[in-house]
Amino acid sequence: MTTTKLDLTGLKCPLPALKTRKALKAVKPGDFLEVRCTDPLSVIDIPNLIRETGDKVEITERNDSRIVFLIEKTNGSIEKIDDASSAPQR
């Protein structure tokens, strides 16, 4: 079990969620992604993203200057979501 750290301080919406989605693709099930943000909208965007991927998220720190999320990768569903969204429409 490893923890990958992602520093997204200073980035504004939608970049924290987009970069978190991309970083999750490299995380193996059972491992963790620690995301540090300063954008107040990330407390909405990142949990919504994780709800879509089926992983687990916990806000481990929240104050006036930063928000820290600890995300546990539980499965490979993010690739399936991306594949489904890029599939040709019938």
XYZ file of C-alpha atoms in Angstrom:
90
model
C 0.000 0.000 0.000
C 1.507 3.307 -1.100
C 0.414 6.938 -0.983
C 0.963 9.231 -3.954
C 0.951 12.949 -3.142
C -0.535 15.515 -5.512
C -0.014 19.224 -4.800
C -2.690 21.284 -6.572
C -2.339 24.412 -4.449
C -2.996 27.592 -6.391
C -5.063 25.895 -9.106
C -8.663 27.005 -9.679
C -11.750 25.055 -10.724
C -11.923 22.839 -12.741
C -8.193 21.994 -12.716
C -8.051 20.296 -9.277
C -10.775 17.801 -10.248
C -9.323 17.211 -13.719
C -5.807 16.624 -12.418
C -7.139 14.366 -9.642
C -8.997 12.261 -12.226
C -5.826 11.928 -14.296
C -3.679 11.035 -11.263
C -6.162 8.365 -10.137
C -5.563 6.461 -13.360
C -1.988 5.733 -12.222
C -2.982 4.652 -8.693
C -3.432 0.917 -8.106
C -6.400 -0.486 -6.167
C -5.636 -0.463 -2.447
C -3.266 2.500 -2.755
C -3.957 6.096 -1.760
C -3.823 9.500 -3.428
C -3.299 12.502 -1.158
C -4.499 15.700 -2.833
C -3.703 19.175 -1.489
C -5.873 22.028 -2.794
C -6.539 25.690 -2.085
C -9.611 26.122 -4.303
C -12.709 26.221 -2.052
C -14.808 24.586 -4.802
C -12.685 21.438 -4.568
C -14.675 20.393 -1.468
C -17.598 19.931 -3.867
C -15.832 18.878 -7.076
C -13.457 16.213 -5.781
C -16.022 14.290 -3.672
C -18.373 14.364 -6.703
C -15.585 12.964 -8.883
C -14.871 10.208 -6.370
C -18.564 9.349 -6.181
C -18.426 8.803 -9.968
C -15.311 6.619 -9.792
C -16.533 4.477 -6.896
C -13.414 5.126 -4.824
C -13.363 6.414 -1.217
C -12.529 9.955 -0.154
C -11.915 11.565 3.198
C -11.153 15.211 3.908
C -8.255 14.964 6.330
C -7.630 18.689 6.728
C -9.650 21.790 6.006
C -8.811 25.319 7.061
C -8.800 28.810 5.556
C -5.724 28.153 3.441
C -5.944 24.548 2.231
C -7.932 21.339 1.900
C -6.325 17.895 1.994
C -8.138 14.849 0.604
C -7.073 11.260 1.129
C -8.512 9.089 -1.640
C -8.401 5.310 -1.526
C -8.468 3.646 -4.927
C -10.907 0.786 -4.503
C -11.276 -0.422 -8.089
C -10.450 0.343 -11.694
C -13.810 1.916 -12.514
C -12.367 5.266 -13.608
C -10.951 3.657 -16.741
C -14.318 2.057 -17.427
C -16.081 5.420 -17.062
C -13.601 7.080 -19.417
C -13.887 4.223 -21.930
C -17.680 4.374 -21.843
C -17.719 8.143 -22.369
C -15.414 7.864 -25.376
C -17.332 4.994 -26.975
C -19.099 5.810 -30.232
C -22.753 6.701 -29.875
C -25.352 4.628 -31.698
